[in-house]
PDB file of C-alpha atoms in Angstrom:
ATOM      1  CA  UNK A   1      89.932  -0.977  96.719  1.00 39.00           C
ATOM      2  CA  UNK A   2      88.622   0.391  93.436  1.00 49.00           C
ATOM      3  CA  UNK A   3      87.922   4.102  93.050  1.00 53.00           C
ATOM      4  CA  UNK A   4      85.152   3.355  90.622  1.00 58.00           C
ATOM      5  CA  UNK A   5      81.755   3.122  92.188  1.00 78.00           C
ATOM      6  CA  UNK A   6      79.416   3.357  89.481  1.00 87.00           C
ATOM      7  CA  UNK A   7      76.319   1.460  90.349  1.00 90.00           C
ATOM      8  CA  UNK A   8      75.325  -1.495  88.368  1.00 89.00           C
ATOM      9  CA  UNK A   9      71.638  -0.382  88.475  1.00 92.00           C
ATOM     10  CA  UNK A  10      70.630   3.305  88.398  1.00 94.00           C
ATOM     11  CA  UNK A  11      67.369   5.297  88.476  1.00 96.00           C
ATOM     12  CA  UNK A  12      66.395   6.157  85.060  1.00 96.00           C
ATOM     13  CA  UNK A  13      64.113   9.183  86.195  1.00 97.00           C
ATOM     14  CA  UNK A  14      67.366  10.690  87.817  1.00 97.00           C
ATOM     15  CA  UNK A  15      69.484  10.069  84.750  1.00 97.00           C
ATOM     16  CA  UNK A  16      66.962  11.701  82.678  1.00 98.00           C
ATOM     17  CA  UNK A  17      66.993  14.680  84.924  1.00 98.00           C
ATOM     18  CA  UNK A  18      70.683  14.929  84.813  1.00 98.00           C
ATOM     19  CA  UNK A  19      70.470  14.822  81.062  1.00 98.00           C
ATOM     20  CA  UNK A  20      68.062  17.711  81.448  1.00 98.00           C
ATOM     21  CA  UNK A  21      70.724  19.829  83.312  1.00 98.00           C
ATOM     22  CA  UNK A  22      73.513  18.825  80.776  1.00 98.00           C
ATOM     23  CA  UNK A  23      71.003  20.023  78.005  1.00 98.00           C
ATOM     24  CA  UNK A  24      70.443  23.245  79.732  1.00 98.00           C
ATOM     25  CA  UNK A  25      74.252  23.817  80.103  1.00 98.00           C
ATOM     26  CA  UNK A  26      75.043  22.863  76.668  1.00 97.00           C
ATOM     27  CA  UNK A  27      72.236  24.631  75.013  1.00 97.00           C
ATOM     28  CA  UNK A  28      73.180  27.814  76.951  1.00 97.00           C
ATOM     29  CA  UNK A  29      76.872  27.317  75.977  1.00 96.00           C
ATOM     30  CA  UNK A  30      75.897  27.055  72.354  1.00 95.00           C
ATOM     31  CA  UNK A  31      73.329  29.938  72.467  1.00 96.00           C
ATOM     32  CA  UNK A  32      75.557  32.469  74.405  1.00 97.00           C
ATOM     33  CA  UNK A  33      78.796  31.165  73.130  1.00 94.00           C
ATOM     34  CA  UNK A  34      79.973  30.739  76.862  1.00 96.00           C
ATOM     35  CA  UNK A  35      82.148  27.892  75.871  1.00 95.00           C
ATOM     36  CA  UNK A  36      83.728  27.698  79.548  1.00 97.00           C
ATOM     37  CA  UNK A  37      80.356  25.909  80.373  1.00 97.00           C
ATOM     38  CA  UNK A  38      81.628  22.974  78.327  1.00 97.00           C
ATOM     39  CA  UNK A  39      84.850  22.901  80.360  1.00 97.00           C
ATOM     40  CA  UNK A  40      82.615  22.495  83.400  1.00 98.00           C
ATOM     41  CA  UNK A  41      80.645  19.783  81.709  1.00 98.00           C
ATOM     42  CA  UNK A  42      84.095  18.001  80.631  1.00 98.00           C
ATOM     43  CA  UNK A  43      85.078  17.868  84.393  1.00 98.00           C
ATOM     44  CA  UNK A  44      81.724  16.353  85.376  1.00 98.00           C
ATOM     45  CA  UNK A  45      81.402  13.941  82.696  1.00 98.00           C
ATOM     46  CA  UNK A  46      84.983  12.817  83.363  1.00 98.00           C
ATOM     47  CA  UNK A  47      84.256  12.495  87.170  1.00 97.00           C
ATOM     48  CA  UNK A  48      80.966  10.550  86.553  1.00 97.00           C
ATOM     49  CA  UNK A  49      82.608   8.065  83.876  1.00 96.00           C
ATOM     50  CA  UNK A  50      85.712   7.397  85.920  1.00 95.00           C
ATOM     51  CA  UNK A  51      84.384   7.513  89.399  1.00 94.00           C
ATOM     52  CA  UNK A  52      80.619   7.272  89.255  1.00 94.00           C
ATOM     53  CA  UNK A  53      77.750   9.587  89.937  1.00 95.00           C
ATOM     54  CA  UNK A  54      78.779  10.141  93.684  1.00 94.00           C
ATOM     55  CA  UNK A  55      81.773  12.086  92.073  1.00 95.00           C
ATOM     56  CA  UNK A  56      79.734  14.401  89.695  1.00 97.00           C
ATOM     57  CA  UNK A  57      78.638  17.756  90.950  1.00 97.00           C
ATOM     58  CA  UNK A  58      75.743  17.754  88.319  1.00 98.00           C
ATOM     59  CA  UNK A  59      74.596  14.145  89.344  1.00 97.00           C
ATOM     60  CA  UNK A  60      74.722  15.158  93.084  1.00 97.00           C
ATOM     61  CA  UNK A  61      72.833  18.311  92.563  1.00 97.00           C
ATOM     62  CA  UNK A  62      70.150  16.470  90.862  1.00 98.00           C
ATOM     63  CA  UNK A  63      69.987  13.562  93.394  1.00 96.00           C
ATOM     64  CA  UNK A  64      70.006  15.883  96.351  1.00 96.00           C
ATOM     65  CA  UNK A  65      67.932  19.000  95.097  1.00 97.00           C
ATOM     66  CA  UNK A  66      65.893  18.055  91.982  1.00 97.00           C
ATOM     67  CA  UNK A  67      64.944  14.332  92.296  1.00 97.00           C
ATOM     68  CA  UNK A  68      63.242  14.647  95.750  1.00 97.00           C
ATOM     69  CA  UNK A  69      60.663  17.076  94.215  1.00 97.00           C
ATOM     70  CA  UNK A  70      59.826  14.802  91.216  1.00 97.00           C
ATOM     71  CA  UNK A  71      57.103  12.229  92.161  1.00 96.00           C
ATOM     72  CA  UNK A  72      57.750   9.672  89.457  1.00 96.00           C
ATOM     73  CA  UNK A  73      58.525   6.183  90.809  1.00 96.00           C
ATOM     74  CA  UNK A  74      61.946   5.220  90.445  1.00 95.00           C
ATOM     75  CA  UNK A  75      62.741   3.052  87.272  1.00 95.00           C
ATOM     76  CA  UNK A  76      65.993   0.848  87.511  1.00 94.00           C
ATOM     77  CA  UNK A  77      68.060   0.477  84.550  1.00 93.00           C
ATOM     78  CA  UNK A  78      71.556  -0.992  83.957  1.00 93.00           C
ATOM     79  CA  UNK A  79      74.254   1.397  85.011  1.00 94.00           C
ATOM     80  CA  UNK A  80      77.093   0.199  82.670  1.00 94.00           C
ATOM     81  CA  UNK A  81      75.617   1.611  79.480  1.00 95.00           C
ATOM     82  CA  UNK A  82      74.929   5.037  81.327  1.00 96.00           C
ATOM     83  CA  UNK A  83      78.475   4.993  82.269  1.00 96.00           C
ATOM     84  CA  UNK A  84      79.419   4.313  78.577  1.00 96.00           C
ATOM     85  CA  UNK A  85      77.165   7.194  77.631  1.00 97.00           C
ATOM     86  CA  UNK A  86      78.945   9.472  80.251  1.00 98.00           C
ATOM     87  CA  UNK A  87      82.286   8.617  78.740  1.00 97.00           C
ATOM     88  CA  UNK A  88      80.989   9.670  75.433  1.00 98.00           C
ATOM     89  CA  UNK A  89      79.996  12.829  76.982  1.00 98.00           C
ATOM     90  CA  UNK A  90      83.295  13.273  78.345  1.00 98.00           C
ATOM     91  CA  UNK A  91      85.128  12.638  75.073  1.00 98.00           C
ATOM     92  CA  UNK A  92      82.848  15.232  73.361  1.00 97.00           C
ATOM     93  CA  UNK A  93      82.866  17.972  76.002  1.00 97.00           C
ATOM     94  CA  UNK A  94      86.714  17.363  76.485  1.00 98.00           C
ATOM     95  CA  UNK A  95      87.031  17.807  72.664  1.00 97.00           C
ATOM     96  CA  UNK A  96      84.946  20.840  72.626  1.00 97.00           C
ATOM     97  CA  UNK A  97      87.051  22.291  75.360  1.00 97.00           C
ATOM     98  CA  UNK A  98      90.179  21.653  73.486  1.00 97.00           C
ATOM     99  CA  UNK A  99      88.822  23.154  70.384  1.00 96.00           C
ATOM    100  CA  UNK A 100      87.603  26.273  72.214  1.00 96.00           C
ATOM    101  CA  UNK A 101      91.183  26.657  73.587  1.00 96.00           C
ATOM    102  CA  UNK A 102      92.850  26.256  70.125  1.00 96.00           C
ATOM    103  CA  UNK A 103      90.194  28.622  68.648  1.00 95.00           C
ATOM    104  CA  UNK A 104      90.912  31.195  71.420  1.00 94.00           C
ATOM    105  CA  UNK A 105      94.733  30.889  70.952  1.00 95.00           C
ATOM    106  CA  UNK A 106      94.682  30.780  67.177  1.00 95.00           C
ATOM    107  CA  UNK A 107      91.374  31.926  65.822  1.00 92.00           C
ATOM    108  CA  UNK A 108      91.228  28.582  63.776  1.00 94.00           C
ATOM    109  CA  UNK A 109      87.883  28.157  61.896  1.00 94.00           C
ATOM    110  CA  UNK A 110      88.494  24.381  62.076  1.00 95.00           C
ATOM    111  CA  UNK A 111      88.600  24.387  65.621  1.00 95.00           C
ATOM    112  CA  UNK A 112      85.622  26.634  65.910  1.00 95.00           C
ATOM    113  CA  UNK A 113      83.672  24.111  63.727  1.00 96.00           C
ATOM    114  CA  UNK A 114      84.710  21.248  65.877  1.00 96.00           C
ATOM    115  CA  UNK A 115      83.576  23.194  68.972  1.00 95.00           C
ATOM    116  CA  UNK A 116      80.236  24.036  67.405  1.00 95.00           C
ATOM    117  CA  UNK A 117      79.688  20.465  66.231  1.00 96.00           C
ATOM    118  CA  UNK A 118      80.703  18.759  69.456  1.00 96.00           C
ATOM    119  CA  UNK A 119      78.246  21.284  71.242  1.00 96.00           C
ATOM    120  CA  UNK A 120      75.414  20.302  68.823  1.00 96.00           C
ATOM    121  CA  UNK A 121      75.856  16.711  69.670  1.00 97.00           C
ATOM    122  CA  UNK A 122      75.929  17.799  73.295  1.00 97.00           C
ATOM    123  CA  UNK A 123      72.561  19.354  72.711  1.00 97.00           C
ATOM    124  CA  UNK A 124      70.852  16.629  70.667  1.00 98.00           C
ATOM    125  CA  UNK A 125      72.112  13.560  72.786  1.00 98.00           C
ATOM    126  CA  UNK A 126      70.804  14.749  76.329  1.00 98.00           C
ATOM    127  CA  UNK A 127      67.728  16.117  74.550  1.00 98.00           C
ATOM    128  CA  UNK A 128      66.969  12.716  73.331  1.00 98.00           C
ATOM    129  CA  UNK A 129      67.634  11.261  76.779  1.00 98.00           C
ATOM    130  CA  UNK A 130      65.892  13.836  78.880  1.00 98.00           C
ATOM    131  CA  UNK A 131      62.760  14.500  76.749  1.00 97.00           C
ATOM    132  CA  UNK A 132      62.257  11.163  75.073  1.00 97.00           C
ATOM    133  CA  UNK A 133      64.333   8.509  77.227  1.00 96.00           C
ATOM    134  CA  UNK A 134      66.546   7.655  74.323  1.00 97.00           C
ATOM    135  CA  UNK A 135      70.040   7.129  75.368  1.00 96.00           C
ATOM    136  CA  UNK A 136      72.266   7.320  72.390  1.00 97.00           C
ATOM    137  CA  UNK A 137      75.336   6.033  74.255  1.00 96.00           C
ATOM    138  CA  UNK A 138      73.178   3.084  75.722  1.00 94.00           C
ATOM    139  CA  UNK A 139      72.103   2.139  72.199  1.00 94.00           C
ATOM    140  CA  UNK A 140      75.499   2.229  70.835  1.00 95.00           C
ATOM    141  CA  UNK A 141      76.627   0.064  73.876  1.00 95.00           C
ATOM    142  CA  UNK A 142      73.844  -2.323  73.055  1.00 92.00           C
ATOM    143  CA  UNK A 143      74.921  -2.463  69.481  1.00 93.00           C
ATOM    144  CA  UNK A 144      78.686  -3.131  70.653  1.00 94.00           C
ATOM    145  CA  UNK A 145      77.393  -6.049  72.838  1.00 92.00           C
ATOM    146  CA  UNK A 146      75.325  -7.516  70.033  1.00 91.00           C
ATOM    147  CA  UNK A 147      78.226  -7.635  67.684  1.00 92.00           C
ATOM    148  CA  UNK A 148      80.527  -9.095  70.370  1.00 92.00           C
ATOM    149  CA  UNK A 149      82.837  -6.015  71.011  1.00 94.00           C
ATOM    150  CA  UNK A 150      81.700  -5.586  74.494  1.00 91.00           C
ATOM    151  CA  UNK A 151      81.568  -9.009  76.393  1.00 90.00           C
ATOM    152  CA  UNK A 152      78.039 -10.102  77.803  1.00 86.00           C
ATOM    153  CA  UNK A 153      79.730 -10.341  81.280  1.00 86.00           C
ATOM    154  CA  UNK A 154      80.606  -6.500  81.199  1.00 86.00           C
ATOM    155  CA  UNK A 155      76.807  -5.949  81.872  1.00 87.00           C
ATOM    156  CA  UNK A 156      74.770  -8.922  83.181  1.00 81.00           C
ATOM    157  CA  UNK A 157      72.051  -6.442  84.071  1.00 78.00           C
ATOM    158  CA  UNK A 158      71.839  -5.496  80.452  1.00 79.00           C
ATOM    159  CA  UNK A 159      71.077  -9.026  79.520  1.00 65.00           C
ATOM    160  CA  UNK A 160      68.942 -10.201  82.394  1.00 62.00           C
ATOM    161  CA  UNK A 161      65.745  -7.916  82.287  1.00 48.00           C
ATOM    162  CA  UNK A 162      64.164 -10.094  84.969  1.00 48.00           C
ATOM    163  CA  UNK A 163      66.757  -8.930  87.435  1.00 55.00           C
ATOM    164  CA  UNK A 164      65.673  -5.297  86.799  1.00 51.00           C
ATOM    165  CA  UNK A 165      62.021  -6.186  87.127  1.00 50.00           C
ATOM    166  CA  UNK A 166      62.787  -7.929  90.393  1.00 56.00           C
ATOM    167  CA  UNK A 167      64.523  -4.990  91.570  1.00 53.00           C
ATOM    168  CA  UNK A 168      61.721  -2.620  90.564  1.00 50.00           C
ATOM    169  CA  UNK A 169      59.289  -4.754  92.459  1.00 52.00           C
ATOM    170  CA  UNK A 170      61.279  -4.999  95.507  1.00 54.00           C
ATOM    171  CA  UNK A 171      61.812  -1.111  95.562  1.00 52.00           C
ATOM    172  CA  UNK A 172      57.870  -0.542  95.206  1.00 49.00           C
TER     173      UNK A 172
END
């Protein structure tokens, strides 16, 4: 039995709401220099990328407490690129957390630059997702599929838009 339960189809509205929470936490970390918030996000992204949204405290919070109050119709979208985006978030927040710890221990200016740079990206990427519906990780995933680095079999839902349309119609 696989521990991973990342769904092949996810609700884009919920994903954008999750990105909004990530944006809020990242912007707060950057604005207040409360870098421990990045460690919280690192754990959350790592759980989400490895095990799926059911393991993510942020995703569960949004699914159970925020999404029920948003009246927007669910918009099915492929889950695999969203998982890839979560993995990018995990890498960036783990990097930022490590840089924070190095900076704490040594006062390294280079570590501080990596910390701030990673955090800025963690503000920009979720802002694009939550506010404009642009998933940078998904765009990169699509480019990797187009050049053949990611085989088409990895995400059949990415290639078959009709399946998503059929699911949207069935859920209406």
